[in-house]
Short mmCIF file of C-alpha atoms and ligand atoms in Angstrom, two decimals:
data_model
loop_
_atom_site.label_atom_id
_atom_site.label_comp_id
_atom_site.label_asym_id
_atom_site.label_seq_id
_atom_site.Cartn_x
_atom_site.Cartn_y
_atom_site.Cartn_z
CA MET A 8 7.08 4.23 -17.56
CA LYS A 9 3.30 3.82 -17.84
CA ILE A 10 1.82 2.05 -14.82
CA SER A 11 -1.37 0.04 -15.19
CA THR A 12 -4.30 0.72 -12.91
CA VAL A 13 -6.80 -1.43 -11.08
CA ARG A 14 -10.47 -0.40 -10.89
CA LEU A 15 -11.59 -0.40 -7.26
CA ASN A 16 -15.10 -1.45 -6.20
CA ASN A 17 -16.31 2.18 -6.23
CA GLY A 18 -15.12 2.79 -9.82
CA VAL A 19 -11.95 4.72 -8.86
CA ASP A 20 -8.78 3.63 -10.67
CA MET A 21 -5.65 3.02 -8.57
CA PRO A 22 -2.12 2.53 -9.96
CA GLN A 23 -0.92 -1.03 -9.48
CA VAL A 24 2.53 0.09 -8.32
CA GLY A 25 2.94 2.88 -5.79
CA TYR A 26 5.67 4.54 -3.78
CA GLY A 27 5.82 3.77 -0.04
CA VAL A 28 7.47 6.12 2.44
CA PHE A 29 7.46 4.26 5.76
CA ARG A 30 10.55 4.80 7.99
CA VAL A 31 11.57 7.91 6.03
CA GLU A 32 12.09 11.03 8.09
CA ASP A 33 10.16 14.20 7.37
CA GLY A 34 12.53 16.60 5.63
CA ALA A 35 14.17 17.79 2.44
CA ASP A 36 15.43 14.31 1.45
CA LEU A 37 11.92 12.89 1.42
CA GLU A 38 10.53 15.94 -0.36
CA GLN A 39 13.13 15.41 -3.09
CA ALA A 40 12.50 11.64 -3.15
CA VAL A 41 8.80 12.26 -3.82
CA VAL A 42 9.70 14.59 -6.71
CA THR A 43 12.15 11.98 -8.07
CA ALA A 44 9.57 9.21 -7.74
CA ILE A 45 7.00 11.26 -9.66
CA CYS A 46 9.63 12.13 -12.24
CA GLU A 47 10.40 8.42 -12.67
CA GLY A 48 6.73 7.72 -13.29
CA TYR A 49 5.15 6.87 -9.92
CA ARG A 50 1.63 8.23 -9.66
CA SER A 51 0.62 6.68 -6.34
CA ILE A 52 2.16 7.58 -2.98
CA ASP A 53 1.48 5.79 0.28
CA THR A 54 1.98 7.54 3.61
CA ALA A 55 0.29 7.53 7.04
CA ALA A 56 -0.19 9.95 9.90
CA ILE A 57 1.97 7.76 12.14
CA TYR A 58 4.93 7.95 9.71
CA GLY A 59 5.24 11.62 10.72
CA ASN A 60 6.21 12.58 7.17
CA GLU A 61 2.98 13.82 5.58
CA GLN A 62 4.35 17.35 5.40
CA SER A 63 7.33 16.41 3.21
CA VAL A 64 5.16 14.16 1.06
CA GLY A 65 2.81 17.12 0.54
CA ARG A 66 5.70 19.46 -0.23
CA GLY A 67 7.15 16.99 -2.74
CA ILE A 68 3.76 16.70 -4.45
CA ALA A 69 3.38 20.49 -4.55
CA LYS A 70 6.86 20.86 -6.06
CA ALA A 71 6.22 18.20 -8.71
CA ILE A 72 2.97 19.94 -9.68
CA GLU A 73 4.67 23.35 -9.68
CA ASP A 74 7.44 21.98 -11.91
CA GLY A 75 4.81 20.74 -14.36
CA LEU A 76 5.73 17.06 -13.90
CA VAL A 77 2.19 16.05 -13.10
CA THR A 78 -1.25 17.39 -12.19
CA ARG A 79 -2.96 16.66 -8.89
CA GLU A 80 -5.63 14.68 -10.76
CA GLU A 81 -2.97 12.35 -12.15
CA LEU A 82 -1.76 11.45 -8.67
CA PHE A 83 -3.21 8.93 -6.24
CA VAL A 84 -2.42 9.87 -2.63
CA THR A 85 -3.07 7.54 0.31
CA SER A 86 -2.83 8.20 4.03
CA LYS A 87 -4.04 6.32 7.10
CA VAL A 88 -5.71 7.12 10.38
CA TRP A 89 -3.85 5.86 13.42
CA ASN A 90 -5.57 3.72 16.04
CA ALA A 91 -5.31 6.26 18.79
CA HIS A 92 -8.11 8.09 16.99
CA GLY A 93 -10.76 5.64 18.08
CA SER A 94 -13.85 7.84 17.94
CA TYR A 95 -15.89 9.26 15.08
CA GLU A 96 -14.96 12.87 15.93
CA GLU A 97 -11.27 12.05 16.40
CA THR A 98 -11.19 10.34 13.01
CA LEU A 99 -12.73 13.38 11.29
CA ALA A 100 -10.18 15.59 13.05
CA ALA A 101 -7.30 13.25 12.10
CA TYR A 102 -8.36 13.42 8.46
CA ALA A 103 -8.51 17.22 8.53
CA GLU A 104 -5.02 17.24 10.08
CA SER A 105 -3.61 14.96 7.36
CA LEU A 106 -5.04 17.19 4.63
CA GLU A 107 -3.65 20.25 6.38
CA LYS A 108 -0.17 18.70 6.73
CA MET A 109 -0.10 17.67 3.08
CA GLN A 110 -1.72 20.94 1.96
CA LEU A 111 -4.10 18.97 -0.21
CA GLU A 112 -7.77 19.56 -0.96
CA TYR A 113 -8.53 15.85 -1.03
CA LEU A 114 -6.97 12.41 -0.71
CA ASP A 115 -7.59 9.56 -3.11
CA LEU A 116 -7.60 6.88 -0.43
CA TYR A 117 -7.82 6.94 3.36
CA LEU A 118 -7.30 3.75 5.35
CA ILE A 119 -7.87 2.59 8.90
CA HIS A 120 -4.26 1.70 9.67
CA TRP A 121 -4.78 -1.20 12.12
CA PRO A 122 -7.96 -2.86 13.37
CA GLY A 123 -6.89 -2.66 17.02
CA LYS A 124 -9.23 -4.31 19.47
CA ALA A 125 -12.46 -3.73 17.54
CA LYS A 126 -11.71 -0.02 17.45
CA TYR A 127 -12.71 0.39 13.84
CA GLN A 128 -16.53 0.73 13.80
CA ALA A 129 -16.66 4.42 14.80
CA PRO A 130 -13.71 5.43 12.56
CA TRP A 131 -15.37 3.57 9.67
CA LYS A 132 -18.55 5.64 10.11
CA ALA A 133 -16.40 8.76 9.89
CA LEU A 134 -14.70 7.47 6.72
CA GLU A 135 -18.11 6.65 5.23
CA GLU A 136 -19.16 10.22 5.82
CA LEU A 137 -15.93 11.70 4.45
CA VAL A 138 -16.07 9.73 1.24
CA GLN A 139 -19.48 11.25 0.45
CA THR A 140 -17.76 14.65 0.25
CA ASP A 141 -15.40 16.02 -2.39
CA LYS A 142 -12.55 15.74 0.13
CA LEU A 143 -12.02 12.00 -0.29
CA ARG A 144 -12.37 9.56 -3.20
CA ALA A 145 -12.11 6.11 -1.62
CA ILE A 146 -11.91 4.41 1.78
CA GLY A 147 -10.33 1.19 2.90
CA VAL A 148 -8.62 -0.71 5.66
CA SER A 149 -5.19 -2.04 6.48
CA ASN A 150 -4.07 -5.09 8.43
CA PHE A 151 -7.60 -6.47 8.69
CA GLN A 152 -7.97 -10.22 9.11
CA ILE A 153 -11.04 -12.11 7.86
CA HIS A 154 -12.81 -11.84 11.23
CA HIS A 155 -12.21 -8.06 11.37
CA LEU A 156 -13.69 -7.71 7.89
CA GLU A 157 -16.68 -9.92 8.70
CA ASP A 158 -17.37 -7.79 11.74
CA LEU A 159 -16.89 -4.51 9.89
CA LEU A 160 -19.11 -5.58 7.01
CA GLN A 161 -21.98 -6.42 9.36
CA HIS A 162 -22.35 -2.74 10.24
CA ALA A 163 -20.84 -1.00 7.22
CA SER A 164 -22.86 0.64 4.49
CA ILE A 165 -19.75 0.98 2.29
CA ILE A 166 -17.44 -1.95 1.54
CA PRO A 167 -13.71 -1.06 1.85
CA VAL A 168 -12.10 -0.69 -1.58
CA VAL A 169 -8.75 -1.98 -0.36
CA ASN A 170 -7.18 -4.08 2.38
CA GLN A 171 -3.50 -3.14 2.64
CA ILE A 172 -1.69 -6.08 4.26
CA GLU A 173 1.79 -7.47 4.71
CA LEU A 174 2.24 -9.74 1.70
CA HIS A 175 5.28 -11.26 -0.02
CA PRO A 176 6.40 -14.76 -1.02
CA LYS A 177 7.06 -15.69 2.64
CA LEU A 178 3.54 -14.56 3.60
CA THR A 179 1.14 -15.24 0.76
CA GLN A 180 -2.10 -14.73 2.74
CA SER A 181 -4.14 -16.99 0.47
CA GLU A 182 -7.26 -17.31 2.67
CA LEU A 183 -7.49 -13.59 3.32
CA ARG A 184 -6.98 -12.90 -0.38
CA GLN A 185 -9.76 -15.33 -1.26
CA PHE A 186 -12.13 -13.66 1.21
CA CYS A 187 -11.31 -10.19 -0.10
CA SER A 188 -11.72 -11.28 -3.69
CA GLU A 189 -15.19 -12.69 -2.88
CA HIS A 190 -16.16 -9.31 -1.37
CA GLY A 191 -14.65 -7.08 -4.07
CA ILE A 192 -11.90 -5.80 -1.76
CA GLN A 193 -8.63 -5.16 -3.59
CA ILE A 194 -5.44 -6.47 -1.96
CA GLU A 195 -2.51 -4.10 -1.60
CA ALA A 196 0.85 -5.50 -0.46
CA TRP A 197 2.91 -3.69 2.15
CA SER A 198 6.59 -4.57 2.67
CA PRO A 199 6.42 -6.38 -0.67
CA LEU A 200 10.19 -7.01 -0.48
CA MET A 201 9.88 -7.99 3.19
CA ASN A 202 11.83 -4.80 3.84
CA ALA A 203 14.66 -6.08 1.56
CA GLU A 204 15.06 -9.36 3.51
CA LEU A 205 13.72 -11.43 0.60
CA LEU A 206 16.17 -10.09 -1.95
CA GLU A 207 18.85 -12.59 -0.94
CA ASN A 208 16.49 -15.57 -1.07
CA GLU A 209 17.96 -18.39 -3.15
CA VAL A 210 14.87 -19.07 -5.30
CA VAL A 211 14.32 -15.36 -5.92
CA GLN A 212 17.98 -14.98 -6.89
CA GLU A 213 17.80 -17.98 -9.20
CA LEU A 214 14.72 -16.59 -10.96
CA ALA A 215 16.38 -13.19 -11.21
CA THR A 216 19.28 -14.78 -13.10
CA GLN A 217 16.90 -16.85 -15.25
CA TYR A 218 14.75 -13.85 -16.26
CA LYS A 219 17.68 -11.38 -16.35
CA LYS A 220 15.89 -9.15 -13.86
CA SER A 221 16.70 -8.02 -10.33
CA ALA A 222 15.44 -9.88 -7.27
CA ALA A 223 13.13 -6.94 -6.48
CA GLN A 224 11.67 -7.01 -9.99
CA ILE A 225 10.90 -10.73 -9.68
CA ILE A 226 8.95 -10.21 -6.45
CA LEU A 227 7.11 -7.10 -7.66
CA ARG A 228 6.23 -8.85 -10.92
CA TRP A 229 4.87 -11.78 -8.85
CA ASP A 230 2.59 -9.21 -7.17
CA ILE A 231 1.21 -7.53 -10.25
CA GLN A 232 0.85 -10.78 -12.16
CA GLN A 233 -1.64 -11.84 -9.46
CA GLY A 234 -3.56 -8.57 -9.59
CA ILE A 235 -2.08 -7.33 -6.31
CA ILE A 236 -1.30 -3.63 -5.84
CA THR A 237 2.25 -3.18 -4.55
CA ILE A 238 4.00 -0.24 -2.87
CA PRO A 239 7.77 -0.77 -2.61
CA LYS A 240 9.77 1.84 -0.73
CA SER A 241 13.15 3.08 -1.90
CA MET A 242 15.12 6.23 -1.33
CA THR A 243 17.55 5.25 -4.11
CA PRO A 244 16.61 6.71 -7.52
CA SER A 245 18.01 3.75 -9.52
CA ARG A 246 15.94 1.33 -7.39
CA MET A 247 12.81 3.50 -7.68
CA GLN A 248 13.22 3.21 -11.43
CA GLU A 249 13.98 -0.51 -11.33
CA ASN A 250 10.89 -1.22 -9.21
CA LEU A 251 8.66 0.29 -11.90
CA ARG A 252 10.23 -1.69 -14.75
CA ILE A 253 8.25 -4.86 -14.27
CA THR A 254 5.87 -4.79 -17.19
CA ASP A 255 8.14 -6.07 -19.97
CA PHE A 256 8.34 -9.70 -18.87
CA GLU A 257 6.14 -12.47 -17.56
CA ILE A 258 6.92 -15.10 -14.96
CA LEU A 259 5.95 -18.59 -16.14
CA PRO A 260 3.25 -20.44 -14.14
CA GLU A 261 5.76 -22.98 -12.78
CA ASP A 262 8.03 -20.18 -11.56
CA MET A 263 5.07 -18.34 -9.98
CA GLU A 264 4.43 -21.60 -8.15
CA ARG A 265 8.05 -21.80 -6.95
CA LEU A 266 7.60 -18.34 -5.44
CA ASN A 267 4.25 -19.36 -3.88
CA GLN A 268 6.00 -22.36 -2.36
CA LEU A 269 8.26 -20.04 -0.36
CA ASN A 270 5.31 -19.25 1.90
CA GLU A 271 5.99 -19.83 5.60
CA ASN A 272 3.26 -17.52 6.94
CA LEU A 273 6.22 -15.48 8.12
CA ARG A 274 5.63 -11.86 9.11
CA SER A 275 8.27 -9.14 9.27
CA GLY A 276 5.78 -6.80 10.95
CA PRO A 277 3.28 -7.24 13.78
CA ASP A 278 0.45 -9.78 13.70
CA PRO A 279 -2.91 -7.95 13.59
CA ASP A 280 -4.35 -10.49 16.04
CA THR A 281 -1.73 -10.02 18.73
CA PHE A 282 -0.78 -6.42 18.12
CA ASP A 283 -1.39 -4.57 21.38
CA PHE A 284 -3.11 -1.46 20.05
P1 LIG B 318 9.80 -2.82 1.28
O1 LIG B 318 9.45 -4.25 1.30
O2 LIG B 318 9.25 -1.92 0.24
O3 LIG B 318 11.39 -2.72 1.29
C1 LIG B 318 12.06 -1.50 1.41
C2 LIG B 318 13.55 -1.79 1.52
O4 LIG B 318 14.00 -2.43 0.34
C3 LIG B 318 14.40 -0.55 1.69
O5 LIG B 318 15.46 -0.91 2.55
C4 LIG B 318 14.91 -0.27 0.29
O6 LIG B 318 16.18 0.35 0.34
C5 LIG B 318 15.04 -1.67 -0.27
N1 LIG B 318 14.81 -1.72 -1.72
C6 LIG B 318 13.76 -1.23 -2.40
N2 LIG B 318 13.86 -1.49 -3.71
C7 LIG B 318 15.01 -2.17 -3.87
C8 LIG B 318 15.70 -2.70 -5.00
N3 LIG B 318 15.18 -2.60 -6.22
N4 LIG B 318 16.88 -3.34 -4.79
C9 LIG B 318 17.41 -3.45 -3.56
N5 LIG B 318 16.82 -2.97 -2.44
C10 LIG B 318 15.63 -2.33 -2.60
O7 LIG B 318 9.47 -2.28 2.77
P2 LIG B 318 8.51 -1.27 3.50
O8 LIG B 318 8.34 -1.82 4.85
O9 LIG B 318 8.97 0.13 3.37
O10 LIG B 318 7.11 -1.40 2.76
C11 LIG B 318 6.72 -0.63 1.65
C12 LIG B 318 5.63 0.34 2.02
O11 LIG B 318 4.49 -0.33 2.55
C13 LIG B 318 5.99 1.31 3.15
O12 LIG B 318 6.91 2.29 2.76
C14 LIG B 318 4.63 1.81 3.53
O13 LIG B 318 4.18 2.78 2.61
C15 LIG B 318 3.80 0.54 3.45
N6 LIG B 318 3.68 -0.14 4.77
C16 LIG B 318 2.43 -0.19 5.34
C17 LIG B 318 2.24 -0.80 6.56
C18 LIG B 318 0.87 -0.86 7.13
O14 LIG B 318 0.75 -1.23 8.32
N7 LIG B 318 -0.15 -0.54 6.41
C19 LIG B 318 3.37 -1.38 7.32
C20 LIG B 318 4.64 -1.32 6.62
C21 LIG B 318 4.76 -0.71 5.38
P3 LIG B 318 16.51 1.89 -0.05
O15 LIG B 318 15.38 2.74 0.45
O16 LIG B 318 17.78 2.14 0.68
O17 LIG B 318 16.68 1.94 -1.54
#
């Protein structure tokens, strides 16, 4: 399955659908899941230092390359620096550790995982330095609200390519999306299925029947139809495959609107403004 890409503000192309690995333990199952995902057609993988599974992600990537499924250049690998690394030096060290764990020469995208209490200026300087080297292709942020971005941009010399945020039909984030669009920052949706909670939603189910697709496919199609990058997680091969098969249909404007109308500004994860780290 060929996945379309989005051109980021620094000219790097990023696949519009990626494979997320949050809440998956480091180990052989994840290593195999990464190989399966690549085999199914995923080219983008999203992990983070705090997930504690970078080693298995790296091993899965190495195995897929060894098996001739893909080349490193065809993959788009993302990781994230955790908030505890609040200084410039700690951020550089955290990046080196992520590369070491994944046994990779470079990452395609490195994100500041959470804004914390204005802890991001020094890490951002470190990311700006890293992206000038051949060890990193693009830098971005995650869970940044408009005021975090305004503050960051005042001091930044590089604009983040991506803001990875919780986004699904119950949390449509329209103001933040508008702000990011005005600044050339690509939106990437985490927990696009609201960690599976949205799959039983009545409207989503109704549209699934109407379009003869699964509930997950309806939501993921809603993402890509709006130019949003999405990174569903699944450890189930048939679902991994299903989540990629979203390019052969189009949701009508009135049905997109029905999905938009589900918005309740409802988060399944923490609120970046009240999160205590
Ligand atoms: P998702 O919204 O992707 O939902 C994952 C859940 O949905 C799993 O239980 C999975 O089950 C199930 N599922 C997936 N596809 C299907 C399907 N087709 N049919 C039925 N069930 C399905 O949740 P996540 O929270 O994992 O978010 C995705 C990714 O976003 C993460 O893995 C991570 O990479 C990123 N993320 C980033 C955060 C950040 O702060 N930046 C925070 C949270 C997530 P199963 O695995 O059993 O198939």
